[in-house]
Coordinates of C-alpha atoms in Angstrom, one line a residue:
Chain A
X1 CA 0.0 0.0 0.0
X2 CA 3.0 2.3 -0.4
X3 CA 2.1 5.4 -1.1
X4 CA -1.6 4.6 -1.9
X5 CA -4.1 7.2 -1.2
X6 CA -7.7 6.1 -0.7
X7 CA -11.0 8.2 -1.0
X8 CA -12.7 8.0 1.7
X9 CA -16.8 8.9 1.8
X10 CA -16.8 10.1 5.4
X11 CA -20.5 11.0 6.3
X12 CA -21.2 7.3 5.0
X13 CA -22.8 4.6 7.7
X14 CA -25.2 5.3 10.5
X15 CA -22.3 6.6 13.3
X16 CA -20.6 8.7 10.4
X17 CA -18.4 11.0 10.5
X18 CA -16.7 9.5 13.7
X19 CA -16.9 6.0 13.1
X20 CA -15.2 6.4 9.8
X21 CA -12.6 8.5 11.0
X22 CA -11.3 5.8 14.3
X23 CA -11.3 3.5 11.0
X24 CA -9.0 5.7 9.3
X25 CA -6.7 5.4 13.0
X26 CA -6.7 1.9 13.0
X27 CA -6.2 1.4 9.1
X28 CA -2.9 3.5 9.9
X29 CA -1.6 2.0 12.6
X30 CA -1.7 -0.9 10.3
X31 CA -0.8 0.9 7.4
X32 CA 1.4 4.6 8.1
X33 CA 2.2 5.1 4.7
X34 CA -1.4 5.6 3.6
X35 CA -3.2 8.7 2.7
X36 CA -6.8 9.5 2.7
X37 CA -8.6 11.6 0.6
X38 CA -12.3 11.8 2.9
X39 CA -15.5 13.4 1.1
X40 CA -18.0 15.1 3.8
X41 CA -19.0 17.8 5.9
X42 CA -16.2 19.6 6.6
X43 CA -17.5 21.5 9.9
X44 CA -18.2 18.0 11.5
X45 CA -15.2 15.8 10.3
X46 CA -12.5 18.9 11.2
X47 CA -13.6 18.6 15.2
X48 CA -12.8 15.1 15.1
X49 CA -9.9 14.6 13.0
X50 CA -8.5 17.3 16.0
X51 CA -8.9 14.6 18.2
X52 CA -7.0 12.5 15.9
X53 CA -3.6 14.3 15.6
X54 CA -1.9 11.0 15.0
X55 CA -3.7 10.8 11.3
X56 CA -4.4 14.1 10.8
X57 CA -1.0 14.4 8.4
X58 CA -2.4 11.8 5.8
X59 CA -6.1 12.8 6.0
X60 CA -7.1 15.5 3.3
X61 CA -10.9 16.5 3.8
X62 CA -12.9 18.2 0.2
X63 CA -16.0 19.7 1.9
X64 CA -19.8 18.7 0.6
X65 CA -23.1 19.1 2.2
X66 CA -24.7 16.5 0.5
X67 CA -25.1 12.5 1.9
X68 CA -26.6 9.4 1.0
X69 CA -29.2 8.3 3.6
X70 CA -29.2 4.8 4.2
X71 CA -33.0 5.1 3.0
X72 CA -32.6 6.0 -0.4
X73 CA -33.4 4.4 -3.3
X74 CA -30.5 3.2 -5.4
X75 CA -32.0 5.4 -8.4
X76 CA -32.9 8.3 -6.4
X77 CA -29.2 8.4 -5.1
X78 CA -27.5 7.9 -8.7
X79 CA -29.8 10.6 -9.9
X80 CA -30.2 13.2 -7.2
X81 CA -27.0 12.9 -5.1
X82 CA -24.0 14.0 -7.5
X83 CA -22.4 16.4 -5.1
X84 CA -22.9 13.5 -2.3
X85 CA -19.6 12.4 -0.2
X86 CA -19.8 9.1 -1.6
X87 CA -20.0 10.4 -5.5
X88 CA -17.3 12.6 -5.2
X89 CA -15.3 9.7 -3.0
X90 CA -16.3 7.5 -6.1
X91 CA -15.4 10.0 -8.7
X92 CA -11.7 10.8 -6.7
X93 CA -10.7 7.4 -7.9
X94 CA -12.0 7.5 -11.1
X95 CA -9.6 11.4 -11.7
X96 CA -6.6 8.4 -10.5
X97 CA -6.6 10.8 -7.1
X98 CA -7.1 7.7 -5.0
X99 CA -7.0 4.3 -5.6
X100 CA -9.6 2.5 -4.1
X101 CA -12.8 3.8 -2.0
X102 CA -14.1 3.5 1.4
X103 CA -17.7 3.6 2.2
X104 CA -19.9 2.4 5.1
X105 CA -23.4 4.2 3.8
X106 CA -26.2 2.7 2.0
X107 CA -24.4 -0.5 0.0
X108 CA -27.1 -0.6 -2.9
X109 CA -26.2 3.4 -4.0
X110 CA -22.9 2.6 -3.9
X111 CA -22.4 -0.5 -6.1
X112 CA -24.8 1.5 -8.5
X113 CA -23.0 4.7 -8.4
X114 CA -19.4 2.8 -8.6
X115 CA -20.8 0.3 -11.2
X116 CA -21.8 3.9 -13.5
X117 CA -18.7 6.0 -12.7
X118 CA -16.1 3.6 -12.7
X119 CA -17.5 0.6 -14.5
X120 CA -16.4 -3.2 -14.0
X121 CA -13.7 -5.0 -15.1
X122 CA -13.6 -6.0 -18.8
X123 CA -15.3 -9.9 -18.6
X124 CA -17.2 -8.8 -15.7
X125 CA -21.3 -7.9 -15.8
X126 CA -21.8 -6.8 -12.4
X127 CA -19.9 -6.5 -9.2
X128 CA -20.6 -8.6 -6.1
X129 CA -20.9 -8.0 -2.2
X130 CA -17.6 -10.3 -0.4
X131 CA -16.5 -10.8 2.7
X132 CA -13.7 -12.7 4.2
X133 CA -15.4 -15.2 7.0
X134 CA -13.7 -17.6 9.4
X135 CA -13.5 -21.3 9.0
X136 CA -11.5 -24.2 11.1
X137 CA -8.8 -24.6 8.9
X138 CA -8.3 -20.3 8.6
X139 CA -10.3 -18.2 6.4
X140 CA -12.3 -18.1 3.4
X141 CA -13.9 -15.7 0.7
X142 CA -17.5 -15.8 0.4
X143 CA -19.5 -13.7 -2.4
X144 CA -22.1 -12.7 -3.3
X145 CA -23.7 -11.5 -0.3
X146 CA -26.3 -9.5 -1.7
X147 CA -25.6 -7.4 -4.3
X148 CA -27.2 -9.6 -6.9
X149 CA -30.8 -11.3 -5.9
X150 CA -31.2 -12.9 -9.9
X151 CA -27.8 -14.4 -11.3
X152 CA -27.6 -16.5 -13.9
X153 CA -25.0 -19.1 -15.0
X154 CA -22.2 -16.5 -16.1
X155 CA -23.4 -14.3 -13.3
X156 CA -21.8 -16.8 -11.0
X157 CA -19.2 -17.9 -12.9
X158 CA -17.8 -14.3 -12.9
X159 CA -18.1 -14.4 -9.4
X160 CA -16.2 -17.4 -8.9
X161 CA -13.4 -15.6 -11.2
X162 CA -13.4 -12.4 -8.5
X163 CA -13.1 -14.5 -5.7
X164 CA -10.7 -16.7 -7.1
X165 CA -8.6 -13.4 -7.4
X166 CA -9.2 -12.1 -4.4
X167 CA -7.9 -15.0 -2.2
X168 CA -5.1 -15.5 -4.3
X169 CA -4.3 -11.5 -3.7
X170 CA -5.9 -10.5 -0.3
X171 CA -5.4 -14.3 1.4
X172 CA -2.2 -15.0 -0.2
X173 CA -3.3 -18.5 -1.3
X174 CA -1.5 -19.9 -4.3
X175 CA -4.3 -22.2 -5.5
X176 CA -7.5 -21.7 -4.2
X177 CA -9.8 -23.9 -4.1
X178 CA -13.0 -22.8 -5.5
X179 CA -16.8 -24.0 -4.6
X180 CA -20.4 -23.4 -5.9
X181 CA -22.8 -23.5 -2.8
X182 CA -25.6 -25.6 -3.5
X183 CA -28.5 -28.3 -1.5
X184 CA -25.6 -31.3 -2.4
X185 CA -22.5 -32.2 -4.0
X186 CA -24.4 -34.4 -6.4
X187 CA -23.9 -33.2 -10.1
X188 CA -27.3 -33.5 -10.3
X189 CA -28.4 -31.3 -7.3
X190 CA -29.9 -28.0 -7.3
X191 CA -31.0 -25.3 -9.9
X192 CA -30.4 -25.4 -13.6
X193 CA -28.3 -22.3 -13.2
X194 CA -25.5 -23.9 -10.9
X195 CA -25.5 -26.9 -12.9
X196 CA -24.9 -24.5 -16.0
X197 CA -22.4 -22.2 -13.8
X198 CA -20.5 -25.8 -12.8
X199 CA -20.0 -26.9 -16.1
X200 CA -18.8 -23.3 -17.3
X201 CA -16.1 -23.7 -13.9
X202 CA -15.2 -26.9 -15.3
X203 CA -14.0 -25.6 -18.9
X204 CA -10.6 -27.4 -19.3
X205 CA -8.7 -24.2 -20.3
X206 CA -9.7 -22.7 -17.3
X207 CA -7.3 -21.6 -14.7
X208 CA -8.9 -22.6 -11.4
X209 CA -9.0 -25.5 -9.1
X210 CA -13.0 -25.6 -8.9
X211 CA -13.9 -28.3 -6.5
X212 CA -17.7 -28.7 -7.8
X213 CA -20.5 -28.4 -5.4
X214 CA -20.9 -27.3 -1.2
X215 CA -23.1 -27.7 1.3
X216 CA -23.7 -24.8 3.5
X217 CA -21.9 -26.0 6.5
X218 CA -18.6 -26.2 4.3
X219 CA -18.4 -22.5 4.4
X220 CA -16.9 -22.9 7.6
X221 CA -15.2 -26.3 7.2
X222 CA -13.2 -24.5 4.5
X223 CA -13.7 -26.9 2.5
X224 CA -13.0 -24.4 -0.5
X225 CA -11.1 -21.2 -0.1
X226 CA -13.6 -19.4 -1.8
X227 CA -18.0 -20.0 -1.7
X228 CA -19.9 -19.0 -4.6
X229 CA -23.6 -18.3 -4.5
X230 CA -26.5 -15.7 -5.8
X231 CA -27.0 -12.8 -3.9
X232 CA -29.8 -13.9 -2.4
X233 CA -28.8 -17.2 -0.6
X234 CA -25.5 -15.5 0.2
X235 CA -27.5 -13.0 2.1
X236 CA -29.7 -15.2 4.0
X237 CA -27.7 -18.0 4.7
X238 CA -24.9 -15.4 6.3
X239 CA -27.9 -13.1 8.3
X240 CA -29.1 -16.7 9.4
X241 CA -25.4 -18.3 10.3
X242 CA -24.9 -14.9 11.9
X243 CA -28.2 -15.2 14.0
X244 CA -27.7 -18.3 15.1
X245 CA -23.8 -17.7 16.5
X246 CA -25.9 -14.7 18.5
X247 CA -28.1 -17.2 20.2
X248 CA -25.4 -19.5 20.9
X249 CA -23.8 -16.7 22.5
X250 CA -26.4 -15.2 24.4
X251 CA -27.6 -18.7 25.6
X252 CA -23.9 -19.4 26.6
X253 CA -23.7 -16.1 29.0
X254 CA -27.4 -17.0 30.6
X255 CA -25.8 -20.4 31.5
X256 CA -22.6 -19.0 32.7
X257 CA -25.1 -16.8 35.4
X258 CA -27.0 -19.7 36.2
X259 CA -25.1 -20.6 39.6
X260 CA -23.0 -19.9 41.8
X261 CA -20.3 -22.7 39.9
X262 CA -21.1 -21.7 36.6
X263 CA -19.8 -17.6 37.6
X264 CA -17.1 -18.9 39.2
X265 CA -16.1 -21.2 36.2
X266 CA -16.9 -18.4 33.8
X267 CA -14.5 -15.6 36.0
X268 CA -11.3 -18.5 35.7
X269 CA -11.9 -19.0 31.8
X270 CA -12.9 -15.8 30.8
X271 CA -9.4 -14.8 29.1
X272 CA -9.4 -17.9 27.2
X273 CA -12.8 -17.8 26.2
X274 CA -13.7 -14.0 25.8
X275 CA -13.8 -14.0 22.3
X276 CA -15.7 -17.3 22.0
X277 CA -18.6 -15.5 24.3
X278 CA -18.3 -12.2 22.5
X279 CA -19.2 -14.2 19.5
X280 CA -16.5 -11.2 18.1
X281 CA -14.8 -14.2 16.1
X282 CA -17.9 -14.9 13.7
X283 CA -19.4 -11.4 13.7
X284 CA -18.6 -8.0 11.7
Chain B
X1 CA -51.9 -40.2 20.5
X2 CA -54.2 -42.6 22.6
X3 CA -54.7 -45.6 20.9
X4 CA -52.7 -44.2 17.6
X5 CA -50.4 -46.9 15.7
X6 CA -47.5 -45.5 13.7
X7 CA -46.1 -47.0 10.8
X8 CA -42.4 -47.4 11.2
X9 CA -40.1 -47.6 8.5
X10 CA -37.3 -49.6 10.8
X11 CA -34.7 -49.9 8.2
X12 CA -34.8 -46.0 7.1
X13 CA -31.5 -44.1 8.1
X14 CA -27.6 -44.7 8.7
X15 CA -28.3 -46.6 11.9
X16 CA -31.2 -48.5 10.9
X17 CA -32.8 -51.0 12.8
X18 CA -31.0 -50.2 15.5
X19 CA -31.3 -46.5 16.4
X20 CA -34.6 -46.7 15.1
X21 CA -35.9 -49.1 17.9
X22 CA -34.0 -46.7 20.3
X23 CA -36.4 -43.8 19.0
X24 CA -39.3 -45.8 20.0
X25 CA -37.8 -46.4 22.9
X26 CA -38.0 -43.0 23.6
X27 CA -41.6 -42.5 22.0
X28 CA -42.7 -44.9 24.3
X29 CA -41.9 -42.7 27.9
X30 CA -43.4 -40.3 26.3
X31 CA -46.4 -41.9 24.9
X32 CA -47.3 -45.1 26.5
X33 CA -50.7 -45.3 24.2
X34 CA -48.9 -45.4 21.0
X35 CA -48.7 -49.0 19.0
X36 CA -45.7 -49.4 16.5
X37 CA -46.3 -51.1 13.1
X38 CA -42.6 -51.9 12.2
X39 CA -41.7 -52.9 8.6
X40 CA -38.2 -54.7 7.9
X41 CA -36.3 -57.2 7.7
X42 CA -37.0 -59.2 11.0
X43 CA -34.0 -61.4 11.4
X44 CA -32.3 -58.0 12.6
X45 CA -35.4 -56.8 14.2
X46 CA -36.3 -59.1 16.3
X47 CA -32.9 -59.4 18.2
X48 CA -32.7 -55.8 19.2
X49 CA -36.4 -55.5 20.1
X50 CA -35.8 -58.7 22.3
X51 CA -33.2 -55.7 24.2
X52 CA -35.8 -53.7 24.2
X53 CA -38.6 -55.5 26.2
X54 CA -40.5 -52.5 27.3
X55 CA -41.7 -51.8 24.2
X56 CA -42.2 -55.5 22.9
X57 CA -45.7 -55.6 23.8
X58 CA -46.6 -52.1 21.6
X59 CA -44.2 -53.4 18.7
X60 CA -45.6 -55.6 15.3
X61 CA -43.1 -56.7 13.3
X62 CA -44.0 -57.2 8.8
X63 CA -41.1 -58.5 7.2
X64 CA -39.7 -57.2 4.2
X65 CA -36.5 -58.1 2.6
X66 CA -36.4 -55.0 0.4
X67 CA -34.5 -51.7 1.8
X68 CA -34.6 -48.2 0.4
X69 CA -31.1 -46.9 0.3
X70 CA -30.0 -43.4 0.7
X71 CA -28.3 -43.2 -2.6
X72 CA -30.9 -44.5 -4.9
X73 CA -33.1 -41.9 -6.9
X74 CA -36.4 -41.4 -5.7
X75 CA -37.4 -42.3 -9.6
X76 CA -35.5 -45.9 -9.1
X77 CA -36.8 -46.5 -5.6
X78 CA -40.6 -45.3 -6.4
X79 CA -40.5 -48.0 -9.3
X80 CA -38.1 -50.7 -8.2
X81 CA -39.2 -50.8 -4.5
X82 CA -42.7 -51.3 -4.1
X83 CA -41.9 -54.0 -1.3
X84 CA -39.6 -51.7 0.6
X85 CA -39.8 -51.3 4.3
X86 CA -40.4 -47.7 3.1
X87 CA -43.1 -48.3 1.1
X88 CA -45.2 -50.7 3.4
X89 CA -45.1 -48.3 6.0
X90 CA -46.6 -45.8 4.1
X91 CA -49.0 -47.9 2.5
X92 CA -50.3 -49.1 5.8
X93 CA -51.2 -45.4 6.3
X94 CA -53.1 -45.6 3.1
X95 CA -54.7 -48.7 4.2
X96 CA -55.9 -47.0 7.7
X97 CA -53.5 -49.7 9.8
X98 CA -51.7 -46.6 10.8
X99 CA -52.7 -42.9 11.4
X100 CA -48.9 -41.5 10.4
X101 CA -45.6 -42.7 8.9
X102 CA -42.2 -42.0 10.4
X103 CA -38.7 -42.7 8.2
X104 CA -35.4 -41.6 9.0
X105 CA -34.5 -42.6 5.2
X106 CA -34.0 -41.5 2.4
X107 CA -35.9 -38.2 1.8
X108 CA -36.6 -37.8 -1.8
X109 CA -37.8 -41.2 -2.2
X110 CA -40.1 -41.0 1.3
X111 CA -41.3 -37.7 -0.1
X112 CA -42.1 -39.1 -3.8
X113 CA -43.9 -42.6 -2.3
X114 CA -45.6 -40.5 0.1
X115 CA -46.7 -38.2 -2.5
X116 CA -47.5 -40.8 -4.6
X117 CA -49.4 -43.3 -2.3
X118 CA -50.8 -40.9 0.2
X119 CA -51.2 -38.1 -2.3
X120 CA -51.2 -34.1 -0.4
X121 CA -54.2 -32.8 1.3
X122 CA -56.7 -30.5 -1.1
X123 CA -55.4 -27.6 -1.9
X124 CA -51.6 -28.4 -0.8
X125 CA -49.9 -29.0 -4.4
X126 CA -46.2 -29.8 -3.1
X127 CA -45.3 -31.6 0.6
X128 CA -42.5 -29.4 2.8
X129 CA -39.9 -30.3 4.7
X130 CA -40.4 -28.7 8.4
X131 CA -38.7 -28.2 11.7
X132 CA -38.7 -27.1 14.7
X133 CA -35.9 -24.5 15.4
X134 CA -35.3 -22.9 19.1
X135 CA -35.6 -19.2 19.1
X136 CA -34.5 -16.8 21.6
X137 CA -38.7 -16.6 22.9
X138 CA -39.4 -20.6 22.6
X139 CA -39.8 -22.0 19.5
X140 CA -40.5 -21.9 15.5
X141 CA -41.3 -23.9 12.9
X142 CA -38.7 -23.3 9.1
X143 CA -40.2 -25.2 6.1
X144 CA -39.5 -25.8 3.2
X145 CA -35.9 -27.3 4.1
X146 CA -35.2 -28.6 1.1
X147 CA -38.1 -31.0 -0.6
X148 CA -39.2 -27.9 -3.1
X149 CA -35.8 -26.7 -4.9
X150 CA -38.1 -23.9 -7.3
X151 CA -40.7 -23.1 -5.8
X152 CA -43.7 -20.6 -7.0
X153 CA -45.4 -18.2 -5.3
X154 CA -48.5 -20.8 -4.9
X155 CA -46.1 -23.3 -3.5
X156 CA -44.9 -20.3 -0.5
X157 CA -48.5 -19.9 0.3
X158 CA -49.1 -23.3 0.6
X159 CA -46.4 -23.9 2.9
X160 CA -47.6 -20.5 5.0
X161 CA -50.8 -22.4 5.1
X162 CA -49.0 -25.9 6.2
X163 CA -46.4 -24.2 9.1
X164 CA -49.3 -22.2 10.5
X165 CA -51.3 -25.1 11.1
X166 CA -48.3 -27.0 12.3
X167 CA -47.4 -24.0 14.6
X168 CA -51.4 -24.1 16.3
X169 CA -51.4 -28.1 16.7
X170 CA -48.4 -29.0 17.4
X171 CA -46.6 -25.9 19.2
X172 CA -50.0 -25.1 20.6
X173 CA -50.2 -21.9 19.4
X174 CA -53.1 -19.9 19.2
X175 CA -52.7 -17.6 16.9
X176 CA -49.0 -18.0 15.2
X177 CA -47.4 -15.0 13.2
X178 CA -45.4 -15.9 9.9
X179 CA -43.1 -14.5 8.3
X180 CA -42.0 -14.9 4.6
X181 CA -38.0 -15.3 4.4
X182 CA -36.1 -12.1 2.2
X183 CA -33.3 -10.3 2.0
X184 CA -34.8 -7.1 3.7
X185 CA -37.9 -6.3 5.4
X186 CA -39.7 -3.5 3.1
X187 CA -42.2 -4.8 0.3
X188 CA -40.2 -4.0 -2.8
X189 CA -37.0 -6.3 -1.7
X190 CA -36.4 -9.9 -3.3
X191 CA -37.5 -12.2 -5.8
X192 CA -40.7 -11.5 -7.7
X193 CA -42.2 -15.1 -6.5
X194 CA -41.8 -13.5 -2.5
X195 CA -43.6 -10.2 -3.5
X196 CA -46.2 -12.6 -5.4
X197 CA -46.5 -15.0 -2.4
X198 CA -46.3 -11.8 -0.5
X199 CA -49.9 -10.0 -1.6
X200 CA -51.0 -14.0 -1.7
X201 CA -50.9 -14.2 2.1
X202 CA -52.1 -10.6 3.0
X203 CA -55.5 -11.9 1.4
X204 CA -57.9 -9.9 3.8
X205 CA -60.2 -13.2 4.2
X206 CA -57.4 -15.2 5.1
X207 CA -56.9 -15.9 8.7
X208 CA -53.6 -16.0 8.9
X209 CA -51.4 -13.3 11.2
X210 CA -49.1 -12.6 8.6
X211 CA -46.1 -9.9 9.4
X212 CA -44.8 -9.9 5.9
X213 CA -41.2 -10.6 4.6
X214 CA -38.4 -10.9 7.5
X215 CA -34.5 -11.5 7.5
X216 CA -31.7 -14.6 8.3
X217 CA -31.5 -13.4 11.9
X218 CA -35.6 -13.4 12.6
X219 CA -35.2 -17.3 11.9
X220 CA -33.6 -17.4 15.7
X221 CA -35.2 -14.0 17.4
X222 CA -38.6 -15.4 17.1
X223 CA -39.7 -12.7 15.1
X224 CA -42.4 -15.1 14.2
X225 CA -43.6 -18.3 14.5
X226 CA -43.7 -19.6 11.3
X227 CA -40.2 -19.2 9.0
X228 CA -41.4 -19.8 5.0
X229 CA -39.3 -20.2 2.6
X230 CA -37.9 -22.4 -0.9
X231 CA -36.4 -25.6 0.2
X232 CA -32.7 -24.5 -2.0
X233 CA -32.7 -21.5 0.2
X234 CA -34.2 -23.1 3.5
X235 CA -31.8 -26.6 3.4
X236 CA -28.7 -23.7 2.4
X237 CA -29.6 -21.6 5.6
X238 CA -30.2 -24.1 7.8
X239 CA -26.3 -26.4 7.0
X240 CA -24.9 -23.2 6.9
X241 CA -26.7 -21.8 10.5
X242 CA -25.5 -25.4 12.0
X243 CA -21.8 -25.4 10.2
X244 CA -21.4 -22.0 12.1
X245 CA -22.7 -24.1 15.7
X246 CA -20.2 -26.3 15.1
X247 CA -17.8 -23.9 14.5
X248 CA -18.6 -22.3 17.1
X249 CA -18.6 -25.0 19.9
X250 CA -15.5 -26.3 18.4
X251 CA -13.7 -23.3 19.0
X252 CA -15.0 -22.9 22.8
X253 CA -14.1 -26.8 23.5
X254 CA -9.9 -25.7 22.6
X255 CA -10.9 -22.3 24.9
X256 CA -11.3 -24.2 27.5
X257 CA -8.5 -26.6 27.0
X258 CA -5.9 -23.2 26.4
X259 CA -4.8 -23.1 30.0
X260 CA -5.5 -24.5 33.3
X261 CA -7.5 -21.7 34.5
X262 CA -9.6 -22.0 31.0
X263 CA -9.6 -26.0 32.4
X264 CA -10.7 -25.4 35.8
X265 CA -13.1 -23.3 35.2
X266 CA -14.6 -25.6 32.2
X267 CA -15.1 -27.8 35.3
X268 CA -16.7 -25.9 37.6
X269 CA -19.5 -24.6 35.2
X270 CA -19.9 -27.8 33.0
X271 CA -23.3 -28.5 34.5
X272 CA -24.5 -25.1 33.5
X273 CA -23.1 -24.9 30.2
X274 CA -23.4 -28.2 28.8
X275 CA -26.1 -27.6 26.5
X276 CA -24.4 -24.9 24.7
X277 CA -21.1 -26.7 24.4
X278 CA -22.1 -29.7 22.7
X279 CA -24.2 -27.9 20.4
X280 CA -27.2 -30.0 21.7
X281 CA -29.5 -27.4 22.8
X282 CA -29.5 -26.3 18.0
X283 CA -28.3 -29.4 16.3
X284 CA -30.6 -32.1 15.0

């Protein structure tokens, strides 16, 4: 990331501007040679950035008035909000100011407004929602997530080629094993379209070590490096999974109340288990 | 269940006779009434329910040489095995020897004889797969889990109909609210089947308490009593909700074996927190 600068929409997500900004302080800790170029209201991001002398030297702040709400429409947003932070965050990498952008506002104005400004990559029809999630043998890449409710066969595909890229990039893997999420590992399982999308992954000329068809609990058996599925099971399955590891946590700290034993038990392990309780090693 | 006989497939499942006579075992504490009308092959059913002499006396034993297996095709075994344990069983429904059917075999072919033999109730075009999941205010019933891979908007509001009826007899609920499963809450989100399915179930002559489309999470807050959904999406939520479980006791078990502290403590609040560490209190 040397020498990288990175547009940042600051007045994006529902604690904005200071939940982006003690981002930016831990994103340099981890990376110092970083700039950020941050889109927003300049009268509230200057206070806080005060408070954050330690950044202040790699933050640059261009001042707008307008922001996305996390209730607007995708269309309303590409069409009314062209002097928004997260256009002109958008826009700043499209000029080659920054490259790459930062935003925690509404997710379905910005894939629309980054899929108009700066386009996809040549091969690619439409951009996917990923996320890195943790599994017993390390971590995995799982997309899409939500981004795309219809896909078809190339649809998924492509999005087997993106995540493919990305762990080989962002995980470091050499040869990641790829897998299309699906009700079996029969060939003959599931919809037409991931039977189509399968035998597109299979093409012999093809690059990638596609390891057919997963079940739902191999997302976190890491069974493949990267999961591919339709923006719509993506999104349930992970708000479910997510769910689910919040029960177990909040069922595990009522037990640990429960006696006298069980407090005592939980005050001796709590170091080693803290994170397992917090559910913090599942959760975003 | 007074005086109620149950079919029993007893050579349905991985297990099979075996843990099948230990279910009824069970079934039989709990309902001392019930009769058993086992079907299977009696040279290895007869041994263990000599084991099990509590239950001899509610036990009949038809023998059948033929087994369904789990990996034959519901097309092979609906053709090929007409004198199946499987089949029997269901057919003794038919025949009024038996007021219900249980299997712990294969699924597609139990759901295509059933279908076939039994046929669905007026009305009810597909049969669901349904269970009961433990929410954070009791419990809920999820179907389709995977019988109905496309499903149309007819075939949602038939499984509405099915869980809400399920959720009144056997949760005992009085009046059960269900939800339809989406990725977001508001009325233009999702597939055009769910907003189809959607205006089906806000009928205003229906009486159902319907609260409209709900997210991943809602499956475990209890948001409402009845989960709806497409069996690709349902069986994908549901492996991928229990992979995360495991995961998640798995990583608590090596917590608590970190350090001796993590140890002792483990051993002091066991009792409490059993449940949640073998995964018992979600996992089928």
């Amino acid at each position: 990331l040397a020498g990288l600068t990175i547009a940042i929409d600051a007045m994006g997500g529902e604690h904005a501007p200071a939940m982006v900004i003690r981002g930016l302080d831990i994103a340099h800790t981890r990376h110092p040679e970083a700039k950020f170029l941050l889109f927003g209201d300049q009268s509230r991001i200057r206070p806080i950035l005060d408070r954050h002398k330690k950044i202040k030297d790699v933050c640059e702040v261009r001042h707008t008035d307008v922001a996305v709400s996390d209730h607007d429409k995708p269309s309303i947003a590409l069409r009314s909000a062209r002097q928004s932070s997260m256009r002109l965050a958008i826009e700043a990498v499209d000029k080659g100011e920054a490259g790459g952008v930062v935003s925690a506002g509404n997710t379905g104005a910005l894939m629309a407004m980054a899929k108009i400004v700066l386009k996809t990559l040549p091969g690619i029809d439409r951009p996917a929602i990923a996320s890195i999630v943790p599994t017993k043998r390390g971590e995995s890449v799982m997309l899409d997530l939500g981004a795309n409710i219809q896909c078809d066969a190339n649809n998924l595909f492509q999005f087997a080629i993106l995540g493919e890229v990305f762990a080989r990039t962002v995980l470091g893997l050499k040869k990641p094993r790829v897998g299309l999420l699906n009700v079996g590992e029969e060939d003959m399982k599931g919809h037409e379209v991931l039977r189509d999308a399968s035998a597109l992954l299979r093409a012999p000329d093809l690059q990638i070590l596609f390891e057919g068809f997963i079940e739902g609990d191999d997302v976190w058996e890491g069974t493949v490096d990267v999961a591919v599925t339709d923006g719509f099971t993506g999104n349930v399955a992970l708000k479910t999974a997510e769910g689910l590891a919040r029960l177990y946590a909040g069922m595990l700290r009522s037990a640990f109340q429960s006696s006298t034993l069980a407090k005592l038990g939980y005050l001796l392990a709590r170091p080693a288990i803290r994170g397992a309780i917090t559910g913090r090693c599942f959760l975003a």
